[in-house]
Each structure stands twice: as structure tokens, then as C-alpha cells.
Short mmCIF file of C-alpha atoms in Angstrom, two decimals:
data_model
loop_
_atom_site.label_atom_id
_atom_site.label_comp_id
_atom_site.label_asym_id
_atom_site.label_seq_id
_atom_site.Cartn_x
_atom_site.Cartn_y
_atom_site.Cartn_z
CA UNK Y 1 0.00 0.00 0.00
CA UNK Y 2 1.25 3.55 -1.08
CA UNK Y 3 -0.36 5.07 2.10
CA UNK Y 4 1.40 3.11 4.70
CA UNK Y 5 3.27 5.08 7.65
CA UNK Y 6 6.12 3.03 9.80
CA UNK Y 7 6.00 4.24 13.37
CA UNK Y 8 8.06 3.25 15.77
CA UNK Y 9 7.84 2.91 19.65
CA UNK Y 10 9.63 2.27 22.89
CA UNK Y 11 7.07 -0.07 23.72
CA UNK Y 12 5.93 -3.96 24.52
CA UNK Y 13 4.60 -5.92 21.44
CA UNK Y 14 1.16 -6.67 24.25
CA UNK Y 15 0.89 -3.02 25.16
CA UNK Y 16 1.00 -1.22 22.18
CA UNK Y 17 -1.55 -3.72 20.13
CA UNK Y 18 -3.66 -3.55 22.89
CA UNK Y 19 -3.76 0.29 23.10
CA UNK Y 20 -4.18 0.17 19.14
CA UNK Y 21 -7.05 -2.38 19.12
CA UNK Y 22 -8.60 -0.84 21.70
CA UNK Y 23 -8.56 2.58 19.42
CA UNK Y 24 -9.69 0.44 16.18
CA UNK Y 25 -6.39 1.30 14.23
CA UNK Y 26 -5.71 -1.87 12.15
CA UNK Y 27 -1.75 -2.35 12.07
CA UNK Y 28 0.70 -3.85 9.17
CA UNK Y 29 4.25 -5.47 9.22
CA UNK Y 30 4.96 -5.20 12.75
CA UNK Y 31 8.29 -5.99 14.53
CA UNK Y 32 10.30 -6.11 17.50
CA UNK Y 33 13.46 -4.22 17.00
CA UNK Y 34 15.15 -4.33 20.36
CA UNK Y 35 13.62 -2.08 22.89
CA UNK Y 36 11.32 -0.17 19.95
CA UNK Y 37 8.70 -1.81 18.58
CA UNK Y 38 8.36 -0.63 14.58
CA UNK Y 39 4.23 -1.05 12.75
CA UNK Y 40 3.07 0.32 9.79
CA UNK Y 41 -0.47 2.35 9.54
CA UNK Y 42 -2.21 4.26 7.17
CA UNK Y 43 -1.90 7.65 6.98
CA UNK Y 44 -5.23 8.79 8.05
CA UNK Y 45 -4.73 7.24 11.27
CA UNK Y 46 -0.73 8.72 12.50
CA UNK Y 47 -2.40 11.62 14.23
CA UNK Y 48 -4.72 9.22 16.18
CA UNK Y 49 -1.59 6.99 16.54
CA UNK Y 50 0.47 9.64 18.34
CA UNK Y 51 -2.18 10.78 20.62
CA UNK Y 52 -2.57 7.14 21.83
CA UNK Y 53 1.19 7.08 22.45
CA UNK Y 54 1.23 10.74 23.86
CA UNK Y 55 2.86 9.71 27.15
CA UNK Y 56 6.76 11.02 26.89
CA UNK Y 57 7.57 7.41 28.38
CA UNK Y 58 6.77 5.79 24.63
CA UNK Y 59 9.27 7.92 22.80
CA UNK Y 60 7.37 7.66 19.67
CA UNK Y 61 8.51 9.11 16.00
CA UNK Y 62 7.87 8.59 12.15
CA UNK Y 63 10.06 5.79 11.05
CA UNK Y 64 9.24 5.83 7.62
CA UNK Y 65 7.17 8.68 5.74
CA UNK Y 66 4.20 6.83 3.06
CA UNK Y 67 5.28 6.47 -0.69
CA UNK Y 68 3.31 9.44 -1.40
CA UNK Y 69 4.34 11.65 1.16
CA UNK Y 70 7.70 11.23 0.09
CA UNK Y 71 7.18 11.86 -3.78
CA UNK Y 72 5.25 15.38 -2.27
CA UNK Y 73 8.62 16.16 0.14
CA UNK Y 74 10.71 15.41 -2.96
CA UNK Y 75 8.94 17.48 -5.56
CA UNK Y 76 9.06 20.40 -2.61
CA UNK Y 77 12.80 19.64 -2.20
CA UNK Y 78 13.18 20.03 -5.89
CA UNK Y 79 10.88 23.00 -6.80
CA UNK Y 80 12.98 25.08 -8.25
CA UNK Y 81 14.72 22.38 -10.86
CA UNK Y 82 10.54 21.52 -11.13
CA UNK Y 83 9.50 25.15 -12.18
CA UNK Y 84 12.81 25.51 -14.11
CA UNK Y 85 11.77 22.76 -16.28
CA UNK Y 86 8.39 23.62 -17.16
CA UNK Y 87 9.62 26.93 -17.86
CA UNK Y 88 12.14 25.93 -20.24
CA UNK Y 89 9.64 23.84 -22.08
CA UNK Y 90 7.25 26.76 -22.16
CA UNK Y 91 9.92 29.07 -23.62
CA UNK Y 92 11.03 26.11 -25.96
CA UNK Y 93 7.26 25.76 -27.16
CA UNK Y 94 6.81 29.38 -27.41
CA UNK Y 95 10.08 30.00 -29.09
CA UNK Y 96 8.51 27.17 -32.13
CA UNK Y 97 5.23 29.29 -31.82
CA UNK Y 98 7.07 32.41 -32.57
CA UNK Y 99 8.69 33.80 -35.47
CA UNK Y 100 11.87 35.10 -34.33
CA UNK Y 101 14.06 35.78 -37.22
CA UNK Y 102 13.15 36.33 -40.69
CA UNK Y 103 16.60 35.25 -43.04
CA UNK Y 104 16.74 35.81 -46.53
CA UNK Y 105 18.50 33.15 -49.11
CA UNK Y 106 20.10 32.55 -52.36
CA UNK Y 107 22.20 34.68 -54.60
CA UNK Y 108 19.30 37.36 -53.87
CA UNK Y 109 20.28 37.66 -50.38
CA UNK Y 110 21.16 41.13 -51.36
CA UNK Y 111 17.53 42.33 -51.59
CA UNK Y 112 17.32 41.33 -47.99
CA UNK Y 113 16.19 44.85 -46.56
CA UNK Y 114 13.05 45.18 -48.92
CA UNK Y 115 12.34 41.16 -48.85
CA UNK Y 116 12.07 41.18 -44.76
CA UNK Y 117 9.98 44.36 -45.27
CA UNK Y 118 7.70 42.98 -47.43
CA UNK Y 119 7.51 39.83 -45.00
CA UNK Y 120 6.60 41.80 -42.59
CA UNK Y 121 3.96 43.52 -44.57
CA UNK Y 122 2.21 40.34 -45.31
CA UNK Y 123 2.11 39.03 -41.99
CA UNK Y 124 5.37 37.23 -41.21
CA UNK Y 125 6.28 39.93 -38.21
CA UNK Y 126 9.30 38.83 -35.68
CA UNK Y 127 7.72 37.79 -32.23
CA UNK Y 128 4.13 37.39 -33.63
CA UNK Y 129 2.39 33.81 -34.66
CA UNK Y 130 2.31 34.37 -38.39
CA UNK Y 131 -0.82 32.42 -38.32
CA UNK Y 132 -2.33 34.94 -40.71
CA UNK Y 133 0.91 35.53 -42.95
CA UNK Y 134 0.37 35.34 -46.50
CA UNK Y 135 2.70 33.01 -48.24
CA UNK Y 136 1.56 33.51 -51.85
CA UNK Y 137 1.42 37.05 -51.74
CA UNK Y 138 4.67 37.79 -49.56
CA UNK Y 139 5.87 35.22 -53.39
CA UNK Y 140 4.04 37.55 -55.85
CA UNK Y 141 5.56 40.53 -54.22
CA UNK Y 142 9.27 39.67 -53.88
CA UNK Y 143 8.93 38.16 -58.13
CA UNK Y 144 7.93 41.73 -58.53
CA UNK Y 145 11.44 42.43 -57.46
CA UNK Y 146 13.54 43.60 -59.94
CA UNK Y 147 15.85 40.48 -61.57
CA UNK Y 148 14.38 38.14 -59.17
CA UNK Y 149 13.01 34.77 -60.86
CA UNK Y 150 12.21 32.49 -58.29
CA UNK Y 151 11.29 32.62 -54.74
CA UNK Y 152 10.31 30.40 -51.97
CA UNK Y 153 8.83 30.58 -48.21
CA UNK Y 154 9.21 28.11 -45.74
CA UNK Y 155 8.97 27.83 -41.98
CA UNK Y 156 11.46 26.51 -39.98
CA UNK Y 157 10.97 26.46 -36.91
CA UNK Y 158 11.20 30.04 -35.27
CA UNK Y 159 12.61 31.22 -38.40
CA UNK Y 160 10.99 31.79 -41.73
CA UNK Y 161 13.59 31.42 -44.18
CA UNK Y 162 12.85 32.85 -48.01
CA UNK Y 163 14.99 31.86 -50.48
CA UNK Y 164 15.32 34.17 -53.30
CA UNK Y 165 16.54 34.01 -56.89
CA UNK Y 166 18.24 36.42 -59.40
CA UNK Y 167 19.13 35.87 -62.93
CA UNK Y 168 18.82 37.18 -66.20
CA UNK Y 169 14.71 37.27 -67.95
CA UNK Y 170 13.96 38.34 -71.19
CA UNK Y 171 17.36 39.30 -72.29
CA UNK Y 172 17.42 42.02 -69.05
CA UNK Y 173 20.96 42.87 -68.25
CA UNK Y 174 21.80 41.69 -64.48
CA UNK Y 175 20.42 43.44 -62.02
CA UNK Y 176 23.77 45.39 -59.59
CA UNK Y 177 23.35 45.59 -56.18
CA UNK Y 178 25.27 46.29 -53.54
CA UNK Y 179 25.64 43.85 -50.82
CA UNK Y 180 23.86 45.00 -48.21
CA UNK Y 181 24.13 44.17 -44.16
CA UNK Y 182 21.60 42.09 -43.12
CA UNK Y 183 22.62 42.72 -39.32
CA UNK Y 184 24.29 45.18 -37.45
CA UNK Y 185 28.01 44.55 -35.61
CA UNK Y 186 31.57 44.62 -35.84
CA UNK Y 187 33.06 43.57 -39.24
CA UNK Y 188 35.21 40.22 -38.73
CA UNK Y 189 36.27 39.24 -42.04
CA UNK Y 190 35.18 40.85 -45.77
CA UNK Y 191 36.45 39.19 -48.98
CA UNK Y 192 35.32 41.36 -52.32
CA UNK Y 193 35.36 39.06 -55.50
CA UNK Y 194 33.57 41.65 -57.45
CA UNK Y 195 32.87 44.82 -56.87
CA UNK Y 196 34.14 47.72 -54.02
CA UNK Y 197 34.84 46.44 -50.35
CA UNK Y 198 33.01 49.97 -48.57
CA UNK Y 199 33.65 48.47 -44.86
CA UNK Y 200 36.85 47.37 -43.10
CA UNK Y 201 37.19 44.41 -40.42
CA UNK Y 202 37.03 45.87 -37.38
CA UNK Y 203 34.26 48.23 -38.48
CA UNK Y 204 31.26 48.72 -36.50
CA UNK Y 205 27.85 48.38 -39.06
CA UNK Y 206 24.76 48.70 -38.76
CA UNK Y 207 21.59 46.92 -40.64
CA UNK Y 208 21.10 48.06 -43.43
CA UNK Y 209 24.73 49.59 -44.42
CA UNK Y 210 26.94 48.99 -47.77
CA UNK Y 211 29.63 46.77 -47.22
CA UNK Y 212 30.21 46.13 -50.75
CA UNK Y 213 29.41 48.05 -53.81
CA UNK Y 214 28.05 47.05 -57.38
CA UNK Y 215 31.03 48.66 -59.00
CA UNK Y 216 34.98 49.04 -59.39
CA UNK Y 217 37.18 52.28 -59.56
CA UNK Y 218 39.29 52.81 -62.36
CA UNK Y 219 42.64 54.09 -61.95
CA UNK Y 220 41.32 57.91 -62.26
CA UNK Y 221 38.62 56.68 -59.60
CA UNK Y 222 35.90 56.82 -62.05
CA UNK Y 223 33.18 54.14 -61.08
CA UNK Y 224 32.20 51.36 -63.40
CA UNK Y 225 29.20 49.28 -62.88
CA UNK Y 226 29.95 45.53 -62.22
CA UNK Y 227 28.07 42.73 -60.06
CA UNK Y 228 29.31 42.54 -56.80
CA UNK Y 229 30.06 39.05 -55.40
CA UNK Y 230 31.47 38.42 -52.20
CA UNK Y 231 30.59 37.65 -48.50
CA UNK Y 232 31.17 39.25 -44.96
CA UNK Y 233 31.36 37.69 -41.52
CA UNK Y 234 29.52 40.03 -38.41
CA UNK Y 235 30.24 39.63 -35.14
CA UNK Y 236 26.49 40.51 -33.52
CA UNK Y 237 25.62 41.22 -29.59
CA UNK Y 238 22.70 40.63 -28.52
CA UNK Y 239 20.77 40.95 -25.13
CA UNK Y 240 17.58 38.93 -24.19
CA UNK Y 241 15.89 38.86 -20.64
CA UNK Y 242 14.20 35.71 -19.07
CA UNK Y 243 12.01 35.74 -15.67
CA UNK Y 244 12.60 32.95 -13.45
CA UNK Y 245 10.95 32.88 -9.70
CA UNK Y 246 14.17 31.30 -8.26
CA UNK Y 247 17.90 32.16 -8.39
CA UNK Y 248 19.60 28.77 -8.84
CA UNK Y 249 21.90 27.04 -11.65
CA UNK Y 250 19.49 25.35 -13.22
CA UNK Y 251 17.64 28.99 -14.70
CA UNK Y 252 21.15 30.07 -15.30
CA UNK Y 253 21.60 27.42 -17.25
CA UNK Y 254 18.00 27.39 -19.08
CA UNK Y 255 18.41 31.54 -19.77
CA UNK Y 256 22.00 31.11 -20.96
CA UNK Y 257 20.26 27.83 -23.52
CA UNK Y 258 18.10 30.91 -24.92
CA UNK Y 259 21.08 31.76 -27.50
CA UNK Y 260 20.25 28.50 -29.56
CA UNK Y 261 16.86 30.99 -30.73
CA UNK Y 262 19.45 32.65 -32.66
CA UNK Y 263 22.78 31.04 -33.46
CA UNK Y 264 23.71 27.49 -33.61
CA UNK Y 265 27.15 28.34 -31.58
CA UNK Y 266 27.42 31.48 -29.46
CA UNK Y 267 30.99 32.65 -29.76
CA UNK Y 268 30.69 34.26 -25.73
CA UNK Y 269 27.32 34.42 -23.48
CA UNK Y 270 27.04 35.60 -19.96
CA UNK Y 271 24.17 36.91 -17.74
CA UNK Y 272 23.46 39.40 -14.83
CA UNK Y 273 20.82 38.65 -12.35
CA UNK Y 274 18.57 41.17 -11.19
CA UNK Y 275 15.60 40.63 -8.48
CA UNK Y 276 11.99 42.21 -9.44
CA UNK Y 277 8.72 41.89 -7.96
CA UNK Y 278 7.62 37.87 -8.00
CA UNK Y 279 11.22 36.78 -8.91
CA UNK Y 280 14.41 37.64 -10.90
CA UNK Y 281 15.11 38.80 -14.04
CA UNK Y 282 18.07 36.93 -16.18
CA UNK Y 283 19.70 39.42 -18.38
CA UNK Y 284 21.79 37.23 -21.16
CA UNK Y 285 24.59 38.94 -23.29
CA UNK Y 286 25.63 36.86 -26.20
CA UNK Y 287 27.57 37.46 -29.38
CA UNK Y 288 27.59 34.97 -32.50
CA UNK Y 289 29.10 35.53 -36.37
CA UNK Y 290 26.44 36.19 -38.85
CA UNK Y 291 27.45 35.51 -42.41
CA UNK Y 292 26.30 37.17 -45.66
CA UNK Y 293 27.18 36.36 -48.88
CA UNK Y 294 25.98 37.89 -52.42
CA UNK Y 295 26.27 35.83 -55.78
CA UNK Y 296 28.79 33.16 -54.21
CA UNK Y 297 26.12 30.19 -55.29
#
């Protein structure tokens, strides 16, 4: 039985199943154990139990708490790892419910900047649902796009990830674009195939900026139009804040897991802990290379 209690007595075997007969408490597993005298009951009756022994002479405790008192005490003892985990599932379920980055594709990846606006436009918002985004028209509006012949949107996860296609169409000469930063943070590496490196490593961007331009300079430093081709690595820091109701290791380690959202390896992560009304407030610094590329496929 699950609800048994052990109890245990300085008392004679006679005695003490008199006393408990006589107060209609049926016993289990009883047996001598030197002076003590050790019986199991069910848990509705300990109370009545230890007012039959009341007398300080019996030297009666709780030898052995039931099965399910003990899986309550241990869930009590472990709380905090408890709530930890259900938070961290509720994050990990939200983060899935949640479109958290929008990342453009393909040798297009240039047009980033007015394909993430037009995402946006048609429903595919960061931190919303997207369960009213409009895939077909978010399509129609980016083929609009000048040079762009194919495009694609898909899903994944927290991310919806449009893949986007340039090439020549009806004897159109290709379409010259600058590579433009898809994210803003320190330059780490820059290589120029084609066109005019405009940013340094070591450079601080932000979305949105040049880093390389659609056309060389001549030895006068006249500008000719060419297609620029290249890529860039950015270093990126971000900052994200989780609520926990506990200060332990186990949120550190959950809040600190919340740089996966946005980077399959975090090159450095740490976190502050502040305390706020109901709990404590994780603040997580992380940083992570971000890598853009234009007409490298």
C-alpha cells in the first residue's frame, strides 16, 4: 500500500496492540526491533496513533514517511529544478510558436532589406504567430522584385527562411546591387570578389549599411558598374531577458540555452541577475558571427 506510515515505539509488542485495538487502528508489518517496537499504519490514522502514544515514556517518532508523502517532500525539495523545467519547455514551445528571425536566401540575399519588409507587410512579423501571414502574396511581391526569378517561403521552426533568386529574364541585363548588411556589428572578415569592399574588419555596421558596392574604380577613380560578389562575416551582440521565480543554476543554465533561438554556436554568453517583484530577471549577453554572402552560389 502507497499510504502506509512506519511508526516506531519504545514499547511492549502486548501493550502497544492492545492500546491500538482498543482505538480500532488496524496495524501492518509489525516488529520487535530491540527495545522499539516498529508497525506500519495508514496515513489517516498517525495523528490518532500519536495521541494514543502521547505519554513522553513511549518515545514515539515517524520511522518511515508513506510512498506518497515522500514523492510530495521530494517534488518540494526540488521545486525550483521543477518550475525551471516547465519553464524551459514553455519558452522552448513558445520559441517554435514564434517567429523570431526572418533570413533571406540565395544569390538574392542582397535584396534582404526590402524582402524582410515585405515579410513583414504580409504578416510574417518577428515575435508574432504568423498564423495569418500570406505566403503567396509575400511570393508575388518579392517576383515583382527587380531580376528576381524564383522565390520560396518556408517555416522553420522560429525562423521563416525565403529563399530568393536572381538571374537574367527576357534578355534584361543583371540586375547590380550592392551587398547589403543584413545585421548590425563589428566587421570580422570581408572578402570582395567583385565589386568595391566599402567596410573594413574591425568596423562597426549597422543593418542596413553597404559593405560592398556594385562597381569598381578605375585608376582615375571613375566608377564602373559591375556585379558585386562576395561575402562578410559580423560579429552581432545581442541581449535577451528571461524571468525565473528562483535564483539557482538550473535557470542560469536554461536563460543562458536561450542563444540557440538565434545562433547554432554562441561565440561568448554571460548573464546578470537582477531581483523584481515575484522573482528575478536573467539578463543574457551573447555574441555569435552572422554571415552574408551575395552571388557566391
Amino acid at each position: 500500500m502507497s499510504d502506509l506510515v512506519e511508526i516506531r515505539v519504545v514499547c511492549t509488542v502486548e501493550r502497544a496492540l492492545k492500546k491500538l485495538h482498543d482505538g480500532g487502528i488496524p496495524v501492518y508489518r509489525l516488529r520487535e526491533q530491540g527495545a522499539k517496537l516498529s508497525f506500519c499504519v495508514r496515513e489517516e490514522y498517525v495523528e490518532k496513533v500519536f495521541a494514543i502514544f502521547a505519554h513522553r515514556c513511549y518515545n514515539i517518532g515517524i520511522g518511515r514517511f508513506s510512498a506518497k508523502k515522500r514523492l510530495v517532500n521530494a517534488l518540494i525539495a526540488r521545486i525550483g529544478l521543477v518550475i525551471g523545467a516547465l519553464l524551459f519547455i514553455a519558452v522552448a514551445l513558445m520559441a517554435n510558436a514564434l517567429v523570431l528571425r526572418i533570413e533571406v536566401t540565395g544569390n538574392g540575399a542582397y535584396l534582404a532589406p526590402d524582402v524582410i519588409a515585405a515579410a513583414r507587410e504580409c504578416g510574417f512579423a518577428e515575435w508574432t504567430t504568423a498564423r495569418n501571414a500570406d505566403a503567396p502574396a509575400l511570393s508575388a511581391r518579392v517576383l515583382s522584385m527587380n531580376g528576381v526569378t524564383f522565390c520560396s517561403v518556408k517555416r522553420k521552426g522560429s525562423c521563416v527562411v525565403i529563399e530568393v533568386v536572381c538571374g537574367d529574364e527576357g534578355g534584361k541585363g543583371a540586375d547590380y546591387r550592392d551587398l547589403i548588411s543584413p545585421e548590425g556589428g563589428t566587421v570580422v572578415s570581408l572578402v570582395a570578389v567583385c565589386g568595391t569592399p566599402l567596410v573594413e574588419e574591425g568596423q562597426e555596421v549597422a543593418a542596413g549599411d553597404r559593405l560592398i558596392g556594385a562597381y569598381s574604380l578605375s585608376e582615375d577613380g571613375t566608377q564602373r558598374p559591375c556585379l558585386a560578389a562576395g561575402f562578410v562575416r559580423i560579429l552581432v551582440t545581442r541581449s535577451q531577458s528571461v524571468f525565473f521565480t528562483q535564483e539557482n543554476e538550473d535557470n542560469a543554465a536554461i536563460a543562458l540555452g536561450i542563444t540557440s533561438l538565434y545562433c547554432e554556436k554562441a561565440e561568448s554568453k554571460s548573464y546578470t541577475v537582477s531581483p523584481c517583484e515575484g522573482g528575478y530577471v536573467y539578463d543574457v549577453t551573447f555574441t555569435y558571427i552572422y554571415s552574408a554572402s551575395i552571388n557566391m552560389e
